[in-house]
Short mmCIF file of N, CA, C and O in Angstrom, two decimals:
data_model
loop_
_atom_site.label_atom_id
_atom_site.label_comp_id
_atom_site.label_asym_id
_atom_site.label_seq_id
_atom_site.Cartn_x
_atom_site.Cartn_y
_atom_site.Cartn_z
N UNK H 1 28.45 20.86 -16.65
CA UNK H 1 27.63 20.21 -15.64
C UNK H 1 26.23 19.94 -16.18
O UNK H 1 25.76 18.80 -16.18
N UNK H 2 25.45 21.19 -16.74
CA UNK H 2 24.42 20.52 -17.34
C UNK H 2 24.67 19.75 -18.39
O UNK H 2 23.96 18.80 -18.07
N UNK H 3 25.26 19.39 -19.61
CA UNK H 3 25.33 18.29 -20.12
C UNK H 3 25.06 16.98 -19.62
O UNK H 3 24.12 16.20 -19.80
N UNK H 4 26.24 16.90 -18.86
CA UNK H 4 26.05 15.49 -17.79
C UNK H 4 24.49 15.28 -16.96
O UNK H 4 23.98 14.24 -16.53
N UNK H 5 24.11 16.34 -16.95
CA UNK H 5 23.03 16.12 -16.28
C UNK H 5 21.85 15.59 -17.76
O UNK H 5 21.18 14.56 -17.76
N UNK H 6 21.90 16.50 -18.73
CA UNK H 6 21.28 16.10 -19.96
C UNK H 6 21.29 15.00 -20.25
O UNK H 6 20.29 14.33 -20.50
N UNK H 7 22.72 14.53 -20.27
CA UNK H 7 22.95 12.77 -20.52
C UNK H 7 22.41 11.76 -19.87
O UNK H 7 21.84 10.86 -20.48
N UNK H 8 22.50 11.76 -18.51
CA UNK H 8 21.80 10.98 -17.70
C UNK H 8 20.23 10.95 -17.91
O UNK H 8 19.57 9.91 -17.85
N UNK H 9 19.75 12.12 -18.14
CA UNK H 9 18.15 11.84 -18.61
C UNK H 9 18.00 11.43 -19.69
O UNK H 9 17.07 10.66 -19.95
N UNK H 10 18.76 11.78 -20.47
CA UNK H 10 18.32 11.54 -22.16
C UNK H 10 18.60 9.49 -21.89
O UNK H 10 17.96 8.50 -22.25
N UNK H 11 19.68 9.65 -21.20
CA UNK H 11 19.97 7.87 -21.22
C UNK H 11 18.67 7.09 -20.49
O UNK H 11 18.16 6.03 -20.87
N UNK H 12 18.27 7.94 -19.30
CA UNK H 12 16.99 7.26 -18.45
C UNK H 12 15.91 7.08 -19.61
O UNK H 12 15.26 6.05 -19.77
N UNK H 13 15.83 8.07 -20.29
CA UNK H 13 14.70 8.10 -21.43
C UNK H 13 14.63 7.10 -22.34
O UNK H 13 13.67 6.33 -22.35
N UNK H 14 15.76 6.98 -23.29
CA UNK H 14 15.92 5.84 -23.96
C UNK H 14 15.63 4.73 -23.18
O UNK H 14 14.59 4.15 -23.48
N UNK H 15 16.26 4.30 -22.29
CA UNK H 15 16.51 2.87 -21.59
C UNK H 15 14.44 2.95 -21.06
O UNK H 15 13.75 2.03 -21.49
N UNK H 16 13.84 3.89 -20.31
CA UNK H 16 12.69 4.06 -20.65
C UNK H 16 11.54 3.21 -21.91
O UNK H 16 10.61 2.42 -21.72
N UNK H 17 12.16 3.86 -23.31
CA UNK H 17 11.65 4.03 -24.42
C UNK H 17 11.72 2.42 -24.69
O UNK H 17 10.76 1.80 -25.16
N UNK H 18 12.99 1.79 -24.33
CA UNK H 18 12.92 0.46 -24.90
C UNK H 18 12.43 -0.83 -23.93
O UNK H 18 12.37 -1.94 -24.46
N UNK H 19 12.13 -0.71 -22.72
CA UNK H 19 11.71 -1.46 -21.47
C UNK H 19 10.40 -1.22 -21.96
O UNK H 19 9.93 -1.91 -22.86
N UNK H 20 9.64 -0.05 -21.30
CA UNK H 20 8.33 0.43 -20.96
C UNK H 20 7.39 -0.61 -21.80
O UNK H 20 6.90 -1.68 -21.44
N UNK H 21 7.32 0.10 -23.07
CA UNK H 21 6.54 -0.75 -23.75
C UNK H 21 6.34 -2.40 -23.81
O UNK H 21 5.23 -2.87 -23.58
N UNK H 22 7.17 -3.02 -24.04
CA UNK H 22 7.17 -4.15 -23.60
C UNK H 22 6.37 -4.55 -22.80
O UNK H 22 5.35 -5.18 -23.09
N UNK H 23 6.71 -4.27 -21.80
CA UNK H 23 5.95 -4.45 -20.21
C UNK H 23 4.65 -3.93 -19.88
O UNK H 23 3.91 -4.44 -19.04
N UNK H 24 4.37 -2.90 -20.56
CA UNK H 24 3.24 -2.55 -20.80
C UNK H 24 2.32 -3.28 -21.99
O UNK H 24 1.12 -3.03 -21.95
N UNK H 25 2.72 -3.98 -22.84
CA UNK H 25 2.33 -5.32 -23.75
C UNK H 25 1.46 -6.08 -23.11
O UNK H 25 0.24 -6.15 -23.28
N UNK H 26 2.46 -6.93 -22.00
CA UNK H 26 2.12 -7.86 -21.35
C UNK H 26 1.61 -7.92 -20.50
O UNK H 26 1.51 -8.96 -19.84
N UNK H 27 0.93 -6.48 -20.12
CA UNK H 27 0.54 -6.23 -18.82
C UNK H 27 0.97 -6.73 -17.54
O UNK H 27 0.43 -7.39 -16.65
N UNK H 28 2.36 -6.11 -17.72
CA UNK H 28 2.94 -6.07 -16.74
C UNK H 28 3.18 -5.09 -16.22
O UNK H 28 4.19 -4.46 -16.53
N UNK H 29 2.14 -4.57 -15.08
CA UNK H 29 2.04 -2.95 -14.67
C UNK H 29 2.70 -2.83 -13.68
O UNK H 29 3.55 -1.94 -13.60
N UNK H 30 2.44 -3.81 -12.56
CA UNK H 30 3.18 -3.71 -11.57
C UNK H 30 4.89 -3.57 -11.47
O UNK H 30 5.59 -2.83 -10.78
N UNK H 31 5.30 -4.80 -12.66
CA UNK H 31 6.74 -4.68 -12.88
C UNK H 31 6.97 -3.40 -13.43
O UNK H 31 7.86 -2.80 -12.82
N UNK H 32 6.33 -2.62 -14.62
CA UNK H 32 6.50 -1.21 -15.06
C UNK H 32 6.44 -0.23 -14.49
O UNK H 32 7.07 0.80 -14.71
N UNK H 33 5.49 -0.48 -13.50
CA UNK H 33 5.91 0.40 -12.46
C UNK H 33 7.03 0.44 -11.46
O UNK H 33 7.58 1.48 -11.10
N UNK H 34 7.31 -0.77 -11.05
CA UNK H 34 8.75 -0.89 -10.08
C UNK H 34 9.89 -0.63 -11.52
O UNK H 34 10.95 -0.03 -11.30
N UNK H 35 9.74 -0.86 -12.21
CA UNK H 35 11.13 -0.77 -13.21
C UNK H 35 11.00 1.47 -13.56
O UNK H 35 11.86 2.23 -14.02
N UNK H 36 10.11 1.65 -13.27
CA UNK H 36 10.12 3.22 -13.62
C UNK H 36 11.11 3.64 -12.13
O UNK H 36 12.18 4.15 -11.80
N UNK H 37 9.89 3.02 -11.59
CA UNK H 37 10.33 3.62 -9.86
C UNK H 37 11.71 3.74 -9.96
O UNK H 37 12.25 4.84 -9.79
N UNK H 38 12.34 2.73 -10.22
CA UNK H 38 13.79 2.47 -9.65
C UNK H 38 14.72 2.89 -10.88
O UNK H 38 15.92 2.67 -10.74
N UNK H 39 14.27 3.47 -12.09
CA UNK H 39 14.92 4.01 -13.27
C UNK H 39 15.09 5.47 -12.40
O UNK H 39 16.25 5.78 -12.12
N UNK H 40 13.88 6.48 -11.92
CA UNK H 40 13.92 7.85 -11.70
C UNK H 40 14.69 7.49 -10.23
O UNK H 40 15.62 8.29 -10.07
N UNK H 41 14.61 6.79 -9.40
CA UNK H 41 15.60 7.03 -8.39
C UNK H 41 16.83 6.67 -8.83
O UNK H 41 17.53 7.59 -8.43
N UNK H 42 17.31 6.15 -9.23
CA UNK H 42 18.41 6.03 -10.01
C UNK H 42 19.41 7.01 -10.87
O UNK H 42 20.63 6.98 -10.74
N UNK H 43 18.75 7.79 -11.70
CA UNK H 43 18.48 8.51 -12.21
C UNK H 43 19.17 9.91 -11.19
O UNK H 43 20.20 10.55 -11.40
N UNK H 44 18.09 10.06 -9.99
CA UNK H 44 17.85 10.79 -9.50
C UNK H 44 19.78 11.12 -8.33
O UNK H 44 20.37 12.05 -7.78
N UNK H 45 20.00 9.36 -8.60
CA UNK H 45 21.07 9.66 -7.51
C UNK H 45 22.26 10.00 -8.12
O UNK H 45 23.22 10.42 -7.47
N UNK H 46 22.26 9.78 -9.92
CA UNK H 46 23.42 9.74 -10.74
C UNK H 46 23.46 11.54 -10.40
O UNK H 46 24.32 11.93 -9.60
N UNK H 47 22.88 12.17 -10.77
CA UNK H 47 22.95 13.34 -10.82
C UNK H 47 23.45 14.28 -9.42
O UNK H 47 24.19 15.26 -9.30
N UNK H 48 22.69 13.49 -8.47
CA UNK H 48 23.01 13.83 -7.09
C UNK H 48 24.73 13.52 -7.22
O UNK H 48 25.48 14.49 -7.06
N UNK H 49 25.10 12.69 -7.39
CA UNK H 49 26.73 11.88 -7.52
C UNK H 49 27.35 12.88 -8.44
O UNK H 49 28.31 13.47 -7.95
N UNK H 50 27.02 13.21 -9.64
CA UNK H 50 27.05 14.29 -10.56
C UNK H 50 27.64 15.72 -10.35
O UNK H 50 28.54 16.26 -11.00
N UNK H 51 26.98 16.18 -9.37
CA UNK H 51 27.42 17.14 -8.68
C UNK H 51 27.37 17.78 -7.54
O UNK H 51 27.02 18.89 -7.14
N UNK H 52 27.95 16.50 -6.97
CA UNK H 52 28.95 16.32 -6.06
C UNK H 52 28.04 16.42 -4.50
O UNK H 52 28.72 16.59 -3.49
N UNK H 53 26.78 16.34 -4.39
CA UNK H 53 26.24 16.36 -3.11
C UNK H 53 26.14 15.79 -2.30
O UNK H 53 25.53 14.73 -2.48
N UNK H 54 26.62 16.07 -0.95
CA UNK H 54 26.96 14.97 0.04
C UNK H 54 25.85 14.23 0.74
O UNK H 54 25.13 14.83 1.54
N UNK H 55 25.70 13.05 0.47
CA UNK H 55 24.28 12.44 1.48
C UNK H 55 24.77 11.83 2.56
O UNK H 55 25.66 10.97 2.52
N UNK H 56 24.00 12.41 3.96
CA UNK H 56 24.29 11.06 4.69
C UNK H 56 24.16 10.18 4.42
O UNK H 56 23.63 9.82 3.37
N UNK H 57 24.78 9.23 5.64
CA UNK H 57 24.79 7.56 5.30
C UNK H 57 23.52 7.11 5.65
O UNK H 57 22.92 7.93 6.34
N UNK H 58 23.04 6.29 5.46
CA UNK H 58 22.07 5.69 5.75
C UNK H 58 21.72 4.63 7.16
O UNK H 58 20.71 4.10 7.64
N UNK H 59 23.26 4.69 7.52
CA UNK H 59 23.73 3.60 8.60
C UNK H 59 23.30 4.38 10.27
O UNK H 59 23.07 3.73 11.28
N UNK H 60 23.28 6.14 10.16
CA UNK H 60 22.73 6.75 11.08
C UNK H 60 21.65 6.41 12.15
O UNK H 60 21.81 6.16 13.34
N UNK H 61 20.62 6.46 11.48
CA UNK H 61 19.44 5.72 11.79
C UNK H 61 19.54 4.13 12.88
O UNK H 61 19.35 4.13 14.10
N UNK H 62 19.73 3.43 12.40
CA UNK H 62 19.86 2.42 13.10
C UNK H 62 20.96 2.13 13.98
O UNK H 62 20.98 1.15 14.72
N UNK H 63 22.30 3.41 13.86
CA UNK H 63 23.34 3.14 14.99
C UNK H 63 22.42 4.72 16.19
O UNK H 63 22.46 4.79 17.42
N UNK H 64 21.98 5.36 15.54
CA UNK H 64 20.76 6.19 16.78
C UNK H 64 20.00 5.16 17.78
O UNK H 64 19.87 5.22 19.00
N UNK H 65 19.52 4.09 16.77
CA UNK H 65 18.76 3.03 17.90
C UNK H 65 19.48 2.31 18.39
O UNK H 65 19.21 2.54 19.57
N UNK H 66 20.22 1.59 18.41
CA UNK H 66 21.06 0.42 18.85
C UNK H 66 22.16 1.21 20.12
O UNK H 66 22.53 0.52 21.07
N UNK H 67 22.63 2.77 19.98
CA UNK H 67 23.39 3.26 20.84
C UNK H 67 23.14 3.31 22.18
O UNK H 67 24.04 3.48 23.00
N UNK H 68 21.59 3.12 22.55
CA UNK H 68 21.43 3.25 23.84
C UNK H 68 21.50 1.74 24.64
O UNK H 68 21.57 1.54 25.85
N UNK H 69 21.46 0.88 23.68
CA UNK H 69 21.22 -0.46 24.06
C UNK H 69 22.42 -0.76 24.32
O UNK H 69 22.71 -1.16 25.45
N UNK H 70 23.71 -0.58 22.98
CA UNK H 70 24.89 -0.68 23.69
C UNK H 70 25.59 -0.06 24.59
O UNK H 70 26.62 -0.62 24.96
N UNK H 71 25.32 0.92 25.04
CA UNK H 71 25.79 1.50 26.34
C UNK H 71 24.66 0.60 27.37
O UNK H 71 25.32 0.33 28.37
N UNK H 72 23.55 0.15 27.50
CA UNK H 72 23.51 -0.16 28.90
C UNK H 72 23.93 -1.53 28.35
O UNK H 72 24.71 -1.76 29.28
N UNK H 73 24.03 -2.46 27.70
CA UNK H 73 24.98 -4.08 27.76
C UNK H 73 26.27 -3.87 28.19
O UNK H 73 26.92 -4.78 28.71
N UNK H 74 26.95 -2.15 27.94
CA UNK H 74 28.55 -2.26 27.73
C UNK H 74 28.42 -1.70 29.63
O UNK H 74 29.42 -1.78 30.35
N UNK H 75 27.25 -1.25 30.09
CA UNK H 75 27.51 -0.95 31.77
C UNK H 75 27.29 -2.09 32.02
O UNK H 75 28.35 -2.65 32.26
N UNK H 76 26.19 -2.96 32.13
CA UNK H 76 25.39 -4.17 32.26
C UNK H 76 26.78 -5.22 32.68
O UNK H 76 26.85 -5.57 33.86
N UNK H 77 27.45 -5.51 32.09
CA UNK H 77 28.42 -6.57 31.76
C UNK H 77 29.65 -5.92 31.98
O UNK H 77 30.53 -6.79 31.99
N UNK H 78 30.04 -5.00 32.13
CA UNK H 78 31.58 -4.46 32.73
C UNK H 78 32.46 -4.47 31.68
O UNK H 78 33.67 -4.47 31.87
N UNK H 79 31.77 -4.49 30.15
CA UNK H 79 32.82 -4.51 29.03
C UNK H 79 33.33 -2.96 28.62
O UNK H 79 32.62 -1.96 28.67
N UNK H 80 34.74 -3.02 28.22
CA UNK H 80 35.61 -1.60 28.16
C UNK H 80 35.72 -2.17 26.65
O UNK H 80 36.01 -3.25 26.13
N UNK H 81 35.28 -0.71 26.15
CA UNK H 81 36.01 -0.36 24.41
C UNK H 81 37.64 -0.51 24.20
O UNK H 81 38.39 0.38 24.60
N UNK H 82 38.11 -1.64 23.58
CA UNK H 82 39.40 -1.35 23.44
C UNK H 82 40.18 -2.70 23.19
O UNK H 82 41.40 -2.69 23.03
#
């Protein structure tokens, strides 16, 4: 398990090593910065996936908001689930 976990950084690193600079050349900070950002979350989720941790969905959230709305349209209007 730690290997795999080793690998995934050592790979973030490289892939790191050969972007970064570049972009940092051209002063392109802003992109170097969104291209880091989204390397360590990335990164961050391989490992999560790695071993084996369950995340909620993300879909929670917005069926929390929308649930109260569809229950009063589904009283509102006389519509049955089914």
């Amino acid at each position: 398990m730690l290997l795999t976990i080793l690998i995934v950084v050592t790979l973030a690193l490289i892939a790191m090593l050969f972007e970064l600079p570049s972009l940092i050349k051209k002063a392109f900070t802003r992109e170097a910065f969104a291209y880091s950002f989204m390397l360590i979350i990335g990164s961050i989720l391989s490992v999560i996936a790695l071993r084996d941790i369950h995340i909620p969905s993300t879909m929670r959230v917005p069926e929390m908001m929308y649930k109260p709305l569809y229950e009063w349209m589904q009283h509102t209007f006389n519509v049955k689930d089914g």
